[in-house]
Short mmCIF file of C-alpha atoms and ligand atoms in Angstrom, two decimals:
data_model
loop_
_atom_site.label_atom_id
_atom_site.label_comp_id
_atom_site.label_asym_id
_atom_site.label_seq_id
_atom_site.Cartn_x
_atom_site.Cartn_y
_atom_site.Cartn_z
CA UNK A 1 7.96 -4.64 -5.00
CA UNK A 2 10.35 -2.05 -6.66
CA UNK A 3 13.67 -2.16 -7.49
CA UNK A 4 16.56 0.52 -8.24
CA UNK A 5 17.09 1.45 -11.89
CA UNK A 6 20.39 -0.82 -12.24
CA UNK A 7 18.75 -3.84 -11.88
CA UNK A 8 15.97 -3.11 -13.77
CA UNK A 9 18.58 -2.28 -16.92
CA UNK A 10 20.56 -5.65 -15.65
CA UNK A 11 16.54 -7.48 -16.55
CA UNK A 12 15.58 -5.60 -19.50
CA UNK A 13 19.17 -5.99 -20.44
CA UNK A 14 18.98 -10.01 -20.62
CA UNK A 15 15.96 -9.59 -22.88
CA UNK A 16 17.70 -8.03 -25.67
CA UNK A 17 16.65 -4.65 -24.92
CA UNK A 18 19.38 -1.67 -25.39
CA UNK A 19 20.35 -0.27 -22.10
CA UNK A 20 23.83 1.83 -21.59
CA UNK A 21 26.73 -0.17 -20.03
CA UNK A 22 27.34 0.74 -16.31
CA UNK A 23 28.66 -1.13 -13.02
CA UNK A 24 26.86 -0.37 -9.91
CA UNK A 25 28.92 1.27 -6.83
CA UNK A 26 28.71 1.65 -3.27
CA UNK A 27 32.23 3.39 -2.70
CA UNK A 28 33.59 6.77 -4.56
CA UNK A 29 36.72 4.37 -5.00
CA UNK A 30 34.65 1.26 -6.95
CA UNK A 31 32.56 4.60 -8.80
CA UNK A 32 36.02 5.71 -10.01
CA UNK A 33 37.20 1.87 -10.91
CA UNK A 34 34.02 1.46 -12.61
CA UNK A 35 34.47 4.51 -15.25
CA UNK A 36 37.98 3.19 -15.98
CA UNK A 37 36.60 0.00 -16.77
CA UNK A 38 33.72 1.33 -19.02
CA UNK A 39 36.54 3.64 -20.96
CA UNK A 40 34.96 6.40 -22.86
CA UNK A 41 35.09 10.06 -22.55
CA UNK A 42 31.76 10.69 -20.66
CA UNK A 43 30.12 9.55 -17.99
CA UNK A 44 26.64 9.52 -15.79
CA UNK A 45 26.48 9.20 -12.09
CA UNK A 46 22.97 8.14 -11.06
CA UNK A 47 22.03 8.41 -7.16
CA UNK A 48 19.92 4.79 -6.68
CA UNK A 49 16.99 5.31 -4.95
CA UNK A 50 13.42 3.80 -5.31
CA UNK A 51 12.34 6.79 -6.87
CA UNK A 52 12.09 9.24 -9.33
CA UNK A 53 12.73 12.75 -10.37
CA UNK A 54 16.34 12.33 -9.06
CA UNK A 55 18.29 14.82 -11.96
CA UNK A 56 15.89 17.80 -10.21
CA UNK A 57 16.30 16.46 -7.10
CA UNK A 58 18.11 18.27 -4.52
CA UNK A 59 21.11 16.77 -1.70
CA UNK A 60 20.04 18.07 1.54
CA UNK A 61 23.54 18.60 2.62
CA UNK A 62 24.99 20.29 0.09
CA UNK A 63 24.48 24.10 -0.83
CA UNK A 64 22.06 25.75 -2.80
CA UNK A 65 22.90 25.41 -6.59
CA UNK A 66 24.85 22.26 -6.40
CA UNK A 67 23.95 19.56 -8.47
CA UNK A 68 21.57 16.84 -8.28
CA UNK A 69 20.87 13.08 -8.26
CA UNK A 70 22.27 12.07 -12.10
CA UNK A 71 25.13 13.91 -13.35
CA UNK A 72 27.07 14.18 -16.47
CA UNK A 73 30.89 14.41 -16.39
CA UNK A 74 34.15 13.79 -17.87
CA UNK A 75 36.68 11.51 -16.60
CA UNK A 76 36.79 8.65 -13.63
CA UNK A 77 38.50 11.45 -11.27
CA UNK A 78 35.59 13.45 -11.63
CA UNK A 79 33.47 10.37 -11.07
CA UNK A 80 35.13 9.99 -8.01
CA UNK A 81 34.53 13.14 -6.65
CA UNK A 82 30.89 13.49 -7.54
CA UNK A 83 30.34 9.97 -5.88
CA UNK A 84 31.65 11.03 -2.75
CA UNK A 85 29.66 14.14 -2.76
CA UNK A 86 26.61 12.08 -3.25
CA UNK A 87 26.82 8.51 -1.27
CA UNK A 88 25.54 8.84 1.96
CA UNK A 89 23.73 12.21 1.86
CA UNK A 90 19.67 12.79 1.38
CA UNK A 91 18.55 13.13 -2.15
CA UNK A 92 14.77 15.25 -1.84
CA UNK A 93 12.95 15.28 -5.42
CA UNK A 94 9.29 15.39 -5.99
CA UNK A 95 8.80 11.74 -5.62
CA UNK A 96 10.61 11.19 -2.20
CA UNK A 97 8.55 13.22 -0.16
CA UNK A 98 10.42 16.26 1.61
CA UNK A 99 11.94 14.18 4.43
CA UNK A 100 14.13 12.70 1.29
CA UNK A 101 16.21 9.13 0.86
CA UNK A 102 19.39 8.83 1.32
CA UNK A 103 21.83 7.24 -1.02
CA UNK A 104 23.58 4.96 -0.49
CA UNK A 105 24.33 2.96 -4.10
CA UNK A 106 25.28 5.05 -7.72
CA UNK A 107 25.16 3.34 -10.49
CA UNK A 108 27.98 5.01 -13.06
CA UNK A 109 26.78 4.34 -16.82
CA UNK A 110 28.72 5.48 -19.82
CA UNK A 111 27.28 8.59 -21.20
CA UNK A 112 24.85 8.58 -24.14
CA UNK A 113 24.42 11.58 -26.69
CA UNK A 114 21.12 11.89 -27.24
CA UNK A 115 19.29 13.25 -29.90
CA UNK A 116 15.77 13.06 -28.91
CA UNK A 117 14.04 12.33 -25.58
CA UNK A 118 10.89 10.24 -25.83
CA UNK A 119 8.63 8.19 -23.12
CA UNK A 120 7.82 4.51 -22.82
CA UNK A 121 5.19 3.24 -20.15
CA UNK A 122 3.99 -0.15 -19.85
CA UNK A 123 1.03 -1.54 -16.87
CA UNK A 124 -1.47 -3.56 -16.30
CA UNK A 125 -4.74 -1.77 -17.45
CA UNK A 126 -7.70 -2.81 -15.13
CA UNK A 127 -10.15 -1.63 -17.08
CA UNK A 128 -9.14 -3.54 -20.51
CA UNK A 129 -7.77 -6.81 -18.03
CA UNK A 130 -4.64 -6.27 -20.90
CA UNK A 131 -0.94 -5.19 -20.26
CA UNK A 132 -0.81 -1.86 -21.99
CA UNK A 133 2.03 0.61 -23.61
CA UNK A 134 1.77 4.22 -22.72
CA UNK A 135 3.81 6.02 -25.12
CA UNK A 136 4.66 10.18 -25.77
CA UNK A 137 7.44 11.78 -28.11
CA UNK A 138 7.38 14.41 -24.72
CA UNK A 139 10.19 12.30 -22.53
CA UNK A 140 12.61 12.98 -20.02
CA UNK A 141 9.76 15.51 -18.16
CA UNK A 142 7.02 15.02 -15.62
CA UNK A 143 4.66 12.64 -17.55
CA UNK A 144 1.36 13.56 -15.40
CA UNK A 145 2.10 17.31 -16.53
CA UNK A 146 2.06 16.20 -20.12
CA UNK A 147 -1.12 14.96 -19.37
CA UNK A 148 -2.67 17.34 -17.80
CA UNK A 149 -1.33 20.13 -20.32
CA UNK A 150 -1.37 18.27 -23.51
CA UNK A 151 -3.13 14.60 -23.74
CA UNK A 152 -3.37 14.62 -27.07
CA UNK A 153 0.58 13.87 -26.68
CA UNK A 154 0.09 10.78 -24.88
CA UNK A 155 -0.75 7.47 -26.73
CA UNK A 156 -2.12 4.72 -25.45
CA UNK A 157 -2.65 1.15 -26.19
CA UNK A 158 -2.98 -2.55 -25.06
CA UNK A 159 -1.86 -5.76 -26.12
CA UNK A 160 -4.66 -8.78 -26.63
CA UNK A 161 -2.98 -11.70 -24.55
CA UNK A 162 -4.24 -14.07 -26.88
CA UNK A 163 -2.37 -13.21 -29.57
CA UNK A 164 0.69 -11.95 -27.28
CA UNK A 165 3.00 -9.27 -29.01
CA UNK A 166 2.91 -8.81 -32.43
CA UNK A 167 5.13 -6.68 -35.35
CA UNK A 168 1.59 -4.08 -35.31
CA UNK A 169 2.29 -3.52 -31.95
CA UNK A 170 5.84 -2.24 -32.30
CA UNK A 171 4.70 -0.24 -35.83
CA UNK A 172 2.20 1.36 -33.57
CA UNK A 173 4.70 2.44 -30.76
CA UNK A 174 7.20 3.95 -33.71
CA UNK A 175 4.19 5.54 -35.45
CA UNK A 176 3.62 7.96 -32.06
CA UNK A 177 6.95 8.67 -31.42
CA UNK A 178 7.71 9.51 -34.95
CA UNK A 179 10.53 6.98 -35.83
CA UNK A 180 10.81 5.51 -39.61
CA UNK A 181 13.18 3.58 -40.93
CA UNK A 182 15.94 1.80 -39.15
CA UNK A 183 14.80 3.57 -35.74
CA UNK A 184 11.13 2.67 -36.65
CA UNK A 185 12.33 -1.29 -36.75
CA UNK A 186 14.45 -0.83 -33.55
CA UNK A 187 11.01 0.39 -31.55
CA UNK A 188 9.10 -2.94 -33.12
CA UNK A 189 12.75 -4.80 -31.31
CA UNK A 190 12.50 -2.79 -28.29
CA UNK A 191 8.00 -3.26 -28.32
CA UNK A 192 8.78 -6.78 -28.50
CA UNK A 193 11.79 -6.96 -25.80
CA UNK A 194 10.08 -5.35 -23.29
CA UNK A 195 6.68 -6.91 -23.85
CA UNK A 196 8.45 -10.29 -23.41
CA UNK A 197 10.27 -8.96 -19.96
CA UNK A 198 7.10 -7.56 -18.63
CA UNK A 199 5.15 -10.65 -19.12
CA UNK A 200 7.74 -13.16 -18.29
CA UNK A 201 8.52 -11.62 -14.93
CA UNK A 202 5.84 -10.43 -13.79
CA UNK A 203 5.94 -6.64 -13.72
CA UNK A 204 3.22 -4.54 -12.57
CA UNK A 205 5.12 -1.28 -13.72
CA UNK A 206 7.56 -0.68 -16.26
CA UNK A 207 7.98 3.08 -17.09
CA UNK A 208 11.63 3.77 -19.57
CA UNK A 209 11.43 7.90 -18.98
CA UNK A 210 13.30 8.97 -21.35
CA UNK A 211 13.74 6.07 -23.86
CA UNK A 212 16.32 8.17 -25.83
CA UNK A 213 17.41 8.43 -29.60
CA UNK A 214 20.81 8.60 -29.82
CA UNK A 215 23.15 11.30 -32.04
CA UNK A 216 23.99 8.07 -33.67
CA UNK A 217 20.72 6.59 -34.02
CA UNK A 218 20.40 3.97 -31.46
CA UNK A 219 17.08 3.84 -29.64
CA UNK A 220 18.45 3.32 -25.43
CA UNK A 221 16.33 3.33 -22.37
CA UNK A 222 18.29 5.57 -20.65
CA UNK A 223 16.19 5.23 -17.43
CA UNK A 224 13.78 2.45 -16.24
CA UNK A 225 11.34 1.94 -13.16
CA UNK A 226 10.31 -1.42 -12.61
CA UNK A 227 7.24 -2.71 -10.44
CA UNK A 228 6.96 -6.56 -9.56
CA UNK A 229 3.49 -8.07 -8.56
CA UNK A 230 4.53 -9.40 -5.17
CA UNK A 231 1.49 -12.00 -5.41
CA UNK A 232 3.69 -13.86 -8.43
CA UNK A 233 7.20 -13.08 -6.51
CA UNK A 234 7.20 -16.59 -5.10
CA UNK A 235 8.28 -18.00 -9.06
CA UNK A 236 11.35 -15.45 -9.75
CA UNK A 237 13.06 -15.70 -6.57
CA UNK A 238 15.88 -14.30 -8.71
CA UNK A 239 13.58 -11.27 -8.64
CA UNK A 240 13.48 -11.15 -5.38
CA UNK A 241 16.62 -11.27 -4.01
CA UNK A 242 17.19 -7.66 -5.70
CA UNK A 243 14.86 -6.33 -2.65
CA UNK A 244 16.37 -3.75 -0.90
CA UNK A 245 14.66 -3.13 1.90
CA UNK A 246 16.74 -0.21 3.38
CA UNK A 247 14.73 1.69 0.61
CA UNK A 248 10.93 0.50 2.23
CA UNK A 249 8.77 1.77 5.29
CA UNK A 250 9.30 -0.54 8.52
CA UNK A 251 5.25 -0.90 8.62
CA UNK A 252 5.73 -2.40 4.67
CA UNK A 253 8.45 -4.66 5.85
CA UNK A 254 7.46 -5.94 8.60
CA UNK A 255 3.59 -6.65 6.81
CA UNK A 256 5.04 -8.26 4.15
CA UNK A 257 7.41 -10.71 6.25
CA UNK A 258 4.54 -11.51 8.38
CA UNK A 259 1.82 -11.79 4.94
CA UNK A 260 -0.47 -9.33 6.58
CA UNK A 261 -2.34 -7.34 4.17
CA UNK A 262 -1.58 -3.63 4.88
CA UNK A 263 -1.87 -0.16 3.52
CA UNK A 264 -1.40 3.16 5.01
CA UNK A 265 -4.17 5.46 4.86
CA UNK A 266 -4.55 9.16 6.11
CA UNK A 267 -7.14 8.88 9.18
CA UNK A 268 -6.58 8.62 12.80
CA UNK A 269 -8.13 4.69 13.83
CA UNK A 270 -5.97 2.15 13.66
CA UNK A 271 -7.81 -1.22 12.04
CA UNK A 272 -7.02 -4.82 12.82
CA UNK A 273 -9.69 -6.99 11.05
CA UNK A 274 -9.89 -10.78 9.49
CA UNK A 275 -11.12 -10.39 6.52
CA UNK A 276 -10.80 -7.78 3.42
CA UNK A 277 -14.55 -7.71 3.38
CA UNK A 278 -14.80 -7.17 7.46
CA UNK A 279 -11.86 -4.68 7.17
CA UNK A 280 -13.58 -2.58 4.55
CA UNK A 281 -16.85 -2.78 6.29
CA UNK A 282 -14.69 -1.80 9.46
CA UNK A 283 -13.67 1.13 7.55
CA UNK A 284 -16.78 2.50 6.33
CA UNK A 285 -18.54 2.10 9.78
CA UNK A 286 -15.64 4.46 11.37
CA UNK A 287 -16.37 6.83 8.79
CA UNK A 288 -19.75 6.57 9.63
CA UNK A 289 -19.06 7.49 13.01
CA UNK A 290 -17.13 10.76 12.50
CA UNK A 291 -13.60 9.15 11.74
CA UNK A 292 -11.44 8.06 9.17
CA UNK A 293 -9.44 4.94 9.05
CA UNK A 294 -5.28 4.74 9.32
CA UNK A 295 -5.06 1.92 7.48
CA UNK A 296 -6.18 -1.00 6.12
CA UNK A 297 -4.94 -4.81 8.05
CA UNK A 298 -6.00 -8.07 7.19
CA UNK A 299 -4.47 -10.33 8.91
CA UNK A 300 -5.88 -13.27 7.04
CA UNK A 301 -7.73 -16.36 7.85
CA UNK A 302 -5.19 -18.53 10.18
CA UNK A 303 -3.15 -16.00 11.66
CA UNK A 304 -0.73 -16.87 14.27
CA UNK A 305 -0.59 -15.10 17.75
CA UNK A 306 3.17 -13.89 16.24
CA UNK A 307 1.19 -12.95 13.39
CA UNK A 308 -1.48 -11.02 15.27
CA UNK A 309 1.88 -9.51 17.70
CA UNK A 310 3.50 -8.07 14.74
CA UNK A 311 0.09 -6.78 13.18
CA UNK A 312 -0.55 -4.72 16.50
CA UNK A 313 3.56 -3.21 16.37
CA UNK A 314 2.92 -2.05 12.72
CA UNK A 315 -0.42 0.12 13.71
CA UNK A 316 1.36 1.56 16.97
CA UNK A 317 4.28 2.50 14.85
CA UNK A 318 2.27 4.89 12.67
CA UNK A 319 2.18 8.48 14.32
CA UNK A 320 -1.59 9.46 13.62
CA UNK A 321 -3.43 6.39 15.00
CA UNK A 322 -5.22 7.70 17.82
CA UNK A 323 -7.30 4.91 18.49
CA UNK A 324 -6.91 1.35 17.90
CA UNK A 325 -10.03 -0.81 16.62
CA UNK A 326 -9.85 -4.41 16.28
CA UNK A 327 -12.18 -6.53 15.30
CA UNK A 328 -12.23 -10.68 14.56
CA UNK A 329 -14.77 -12.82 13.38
CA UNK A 330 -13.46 -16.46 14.88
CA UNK A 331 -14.19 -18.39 12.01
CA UNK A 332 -11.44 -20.19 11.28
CA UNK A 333 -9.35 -17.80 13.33
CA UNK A 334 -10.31 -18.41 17.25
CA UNK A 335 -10.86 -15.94 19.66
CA UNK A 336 -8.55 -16.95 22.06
CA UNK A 337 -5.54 -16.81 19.96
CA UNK A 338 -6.70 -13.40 18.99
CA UNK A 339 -6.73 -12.27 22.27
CA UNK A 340 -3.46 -13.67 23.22
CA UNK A 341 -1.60 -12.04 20.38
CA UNK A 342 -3.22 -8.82 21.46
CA UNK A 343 -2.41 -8.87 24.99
CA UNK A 344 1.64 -9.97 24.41
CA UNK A 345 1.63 -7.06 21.78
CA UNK A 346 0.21 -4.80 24.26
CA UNK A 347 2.61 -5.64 26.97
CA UNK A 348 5.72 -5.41 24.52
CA UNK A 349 5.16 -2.72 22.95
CA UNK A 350 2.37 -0.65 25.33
CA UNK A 351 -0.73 1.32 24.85
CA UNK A 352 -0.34 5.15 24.46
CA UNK A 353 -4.26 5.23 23.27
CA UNK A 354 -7.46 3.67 23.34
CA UNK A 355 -8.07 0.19 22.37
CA UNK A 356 -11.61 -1.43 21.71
CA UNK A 357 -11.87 -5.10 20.65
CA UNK A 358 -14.51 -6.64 19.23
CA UNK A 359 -14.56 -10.44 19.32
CA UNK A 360 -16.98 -12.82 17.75
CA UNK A 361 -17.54 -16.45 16.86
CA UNK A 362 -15.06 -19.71 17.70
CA UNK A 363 -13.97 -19.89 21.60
CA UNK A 364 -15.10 -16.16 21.93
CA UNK A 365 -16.16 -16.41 25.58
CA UNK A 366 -12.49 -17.56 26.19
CA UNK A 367 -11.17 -14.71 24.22
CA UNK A 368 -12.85 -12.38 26.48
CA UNK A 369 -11.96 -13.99 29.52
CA UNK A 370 -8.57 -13.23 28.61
CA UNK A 371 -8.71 -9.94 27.43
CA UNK A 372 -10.77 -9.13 30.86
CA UNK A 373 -8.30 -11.23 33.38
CA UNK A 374 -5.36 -9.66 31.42
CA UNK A 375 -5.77 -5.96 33.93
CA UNK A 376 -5.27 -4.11 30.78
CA UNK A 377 -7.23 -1.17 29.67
CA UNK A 378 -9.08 -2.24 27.03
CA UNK A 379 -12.78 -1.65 25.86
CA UNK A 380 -14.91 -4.55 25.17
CA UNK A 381 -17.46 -4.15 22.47
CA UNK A 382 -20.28 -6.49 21.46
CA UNK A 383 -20.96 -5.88 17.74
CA UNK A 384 -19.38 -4.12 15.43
CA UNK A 385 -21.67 -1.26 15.41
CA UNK A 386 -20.69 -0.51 19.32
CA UNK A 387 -17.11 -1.13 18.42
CA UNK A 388 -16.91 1.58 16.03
CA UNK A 389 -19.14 3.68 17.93
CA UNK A 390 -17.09 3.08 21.28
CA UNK A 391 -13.63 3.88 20.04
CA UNK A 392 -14.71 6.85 18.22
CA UNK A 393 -16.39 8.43 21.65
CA UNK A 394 -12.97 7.15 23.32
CA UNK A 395 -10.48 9.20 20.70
CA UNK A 396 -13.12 12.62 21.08
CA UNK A 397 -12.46 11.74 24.97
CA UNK A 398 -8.88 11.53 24.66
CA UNK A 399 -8.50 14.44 22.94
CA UNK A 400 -11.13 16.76 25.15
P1 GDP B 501 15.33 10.81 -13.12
O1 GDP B 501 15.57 12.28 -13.00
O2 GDP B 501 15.29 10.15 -11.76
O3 GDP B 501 14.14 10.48 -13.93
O4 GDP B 501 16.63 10.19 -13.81
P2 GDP B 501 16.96 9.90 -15.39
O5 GDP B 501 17.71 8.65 -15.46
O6 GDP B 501 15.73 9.98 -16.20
O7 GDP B 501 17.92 11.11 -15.76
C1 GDP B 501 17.47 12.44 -15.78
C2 GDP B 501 17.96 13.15 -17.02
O8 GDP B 501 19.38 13.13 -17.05
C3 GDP B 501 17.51 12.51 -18.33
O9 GDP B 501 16.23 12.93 -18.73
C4 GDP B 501 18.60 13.01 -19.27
O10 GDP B 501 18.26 14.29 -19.77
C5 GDP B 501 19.83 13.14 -18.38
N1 GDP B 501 20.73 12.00 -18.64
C6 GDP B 501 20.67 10.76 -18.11
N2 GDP B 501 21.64 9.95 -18.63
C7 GDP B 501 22.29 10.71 -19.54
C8 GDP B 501 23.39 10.48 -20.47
O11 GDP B 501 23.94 9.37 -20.57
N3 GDP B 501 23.80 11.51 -21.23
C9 GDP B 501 23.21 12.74 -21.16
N4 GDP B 501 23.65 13.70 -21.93
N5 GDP B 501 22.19 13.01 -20.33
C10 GDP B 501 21.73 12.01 -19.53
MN1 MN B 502 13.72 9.40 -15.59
#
C-alpha cells in the first residue's frame, strides 16, 4: 500500500528524521492559509499523487510551457493562485502513465535552499533476506538512468537484522555521499531514523529522492515515497487509515477488500484459480496453448460465493480479457459454492466472452449440475489440460 508524500514526511517526521514544515490542502483558500501560517519568504506547492516524477510532470489542461506538479514561489497569494491552477486538473509525468492522475490534495511546504541534491533508497533485498540502503550523491534525477549510465554512482548496502542499525551503518551512508563533519554525523542521525521507521512500520519501500543539503547545512528529505507491506497492515491500523483509495485501480480495490490475491498481467485469458500453485500452473498451461494470461486470482482456500462474485467483476472489468478460465480444485473449497458464485456473477454483471470452467473434487457433480441447469453459455471442461485447451480454441473462434 502507498501513500502520498505528506504523510510519509508526517511518519518519518515522528521518528526524528528532518523533513520541511508544511500543512496539507485540499482548497486554493486552506493552500493560501497554510503559507501564512508557515511564515517565511518561500514556498513549495507539491501536487499529491501516488507517484513520482511530478516537478517534470505536465497538467493536461493547462498550455504548453506552464508549470508542473511542485513549484517554487513567493508569497501565500501566489500560493493561492498556483493551487487553484493545479487542484482538480490531470498531472501526466513518467510514472502516471499517459492517461495521468488527477489532483486533488497539495501539500504547501516551506521552501528549502539547497545546496546539494543527493539520493536515499531503502527495501527489502530478496536476495540478502536484509532491509537494504541504496544510496547516490546523483539526487533529485531519474535514479534507473543513473544506473544505467553510471553504476559506479550508486552504493549499495544492507543491514544484518541481528545486530539492527548501527553508527557503521550511518558512517557508511555519509562516506558515499561525501558528507564529513557535522553533515557526516547528521547522515549516521538520519541512517538511524529512518532505519528505525522502516522497520517499525513495516515499509516495503522507502525512497527520500532528493535527500537535500541545505545552504545552511541541514541534511532534509525534501521528498519521500513510502511502500507498506499490506501482509503486516493489520498491526498499524494508524497506517492504514492514510489509504487513499481515490489514487488505486477499482480491480486493486475491490481484490484487496475481498482478500483475493490479484495482479494484472498483459495477456488476453482471464484466470480464476484456488490456489497460487494451481493459478501458476493455470498460467503456464495457457501459455502452452498459444495464450498469455490477464492476470493472476487466487481466491484462496474458503472463499465465499460473495467472494467468488466479486472475483468474477474484477476479471470482466479489465478490457483485454477475451476469455475467461476458471478453474477450482474443491478441496476445502466445494464445488457447488463455486458454481453458485459464478453463475450470480454472470447474471449481474453478464458474459461478453467465452467462459470455460473446470471443476474438480468436493460436491463436484453438484457443481456441474448447476452450472449445466443454470441455461448459461458456459463450457464445461474435465481436466485442466482440456480447460486450457478449450478456452483457447473458443477466444481463436471468437475472434475468426
Ligand atoms: P518529484 O518530481 O515528484 O520527485 O518531486 P520532488 O519532491 O522530488 O520535487 C522535485 C524537485 O523540485 C526537487 O528535486 C527539487 O529540485 C525541487 N524542490 C522541491 N522542494 C524544493 C524546495 O523547497 N526548494 C527548492 N528550491 N526546490 C525544491
Ligand atoms: Mn522526488
Amino acid at each position: 500500500m502507498n501513500i502520498h508524500e505528506y504523510q510519509a514526511k508526517a511518519i518519518l517526521k515522528d521518528f526524528g528524521v528532518p523533513v520541511s514544515r508544511g500543512v496539507a490542502a485540499f482548497t486554493p483558500e486552506a493552500a493560501e492559509a497554510a503559507a501564512r501560517a508557515l511564515g517565511g519568504i518561500a514556498f513549495v506547492v507539491k501536487a499529491q499523487i501516488h507517484a513520482g516524477g511530478r516537478g517534470k510532470g505536465r497538467f493536461r489542461e493547462l498550455p504548453e510551457g506552464a508549470k508542473g506538479g511542485v513549484r517554487v514561489v513567493r508569497t501565500p497569494a501566489e500560493v493561492k493562485a498556483n493551487a487553484a491552477e493545479m487542484l482538480g486538473n490531470t498531472l501526466v509525468t513518467l510514472q502516471t502513465g499517459p492517461e495521468g492522475k488527477q489532483v486533488n490534495r497539495l501539500y504547501v511546504e516551506e521552501g528549502a535552499l539547497i545546496d546539494k541534491e543527493l539520493y536515499l533508497s531503502m527495501l527489502v533485498d530478496r536476495a540478502t533476506s536484509r532491509v537494504a540502503f541504496v544510496v547516490s550523491t546523483e539526487g533529485g534525477m531519474d535514479i534507473e538512468a543513473v544506473a544505467h549510465a553510471t553504476p559506479e554512482k550508486i552504493h549499495t548496502f544492507s543491514v544484518d537484522p541481528a545486530t539492527g542499525i548501527q553508527p557503521l551503518h550511518g558512517h557508511k551512508v555519509a562516506q558515499a555521499l561525501g558528507l564529513s563533519g557535522d553533515l557526516g554525523r547528521q547522515a549516521v542521525a538520519l541512517t538511524e531514523g529512518l532505519y528505525r521507521a522502516f522497520t517499525q512500520k513495516d515499509m516495503s519501500l522507502l525512497e527520500v529522492n532528493p535527500l537535500v543539503v541545505t545552504k545552511d547545512a541541514r541534511l532534509v528529505c525534501l521528498d519521500a515515497k513510502v511502500g507498506f507491506d499490506a501482509n503486516a497492515l493489520f498491526r498499524h491500523s494508524d497506517v492504514a487509515q492514510l489509504r487513499d483509495e481515490s489514487e488505486e485501480d477499482f480491480k486493486e480495490i475491490e481484490a484487496s477488500r475481498y482478500d483475493l490475491s490479484y495482479i494484472a498481467l498483459d495477456g488476453t485469458i482471464g484466470c480464476m484459480v484456488n490456489g497460487a500453485g494451481l493459478a501458476m500452473a493455470t498460467m503456464d498451461i495457457i501459455k502452452l496453448y498459444g495464450r498469455e494470461p490477464a492476470n493472476f486470482l487466487d481466491v484462496g482456500g474458503g472463499a465465499t460465493k460473495e467472494k467468488v462474485t466479486a472475483a468474477f467483476k474484477i476479471i470482466t472489468a479489465d478490457p483485454n480479457v477475451e476469455g475467461i478460465l476458471v478453474n477450482i480444485f474443491g478441496g476445502i473449497m466445494r464445488c457447488d459454492v463455486i458454481a453458485e458464485g459464478v453463475i450470480a456473477a454472470v447474471r449481474q454483471v453478464g458474459l461478453k466472452v467465452p467462459l470455460v470452467v473446470r471443476l474438480a473434487g468436493t460436491n463436484v457433480d453438484e457443481g456441474k449440475k448447476i452450472i449445466r441447469e443454470s441455461g448459461l453459455n458456459v463450457i464445461p471442461a474435465d481436466d485442466l489440460d482440456d480447460a486450457a485447451q478449450k478456452i483457447v480454441t473458443a477466444v481463436k473462434k471468437e475472434a475468426a
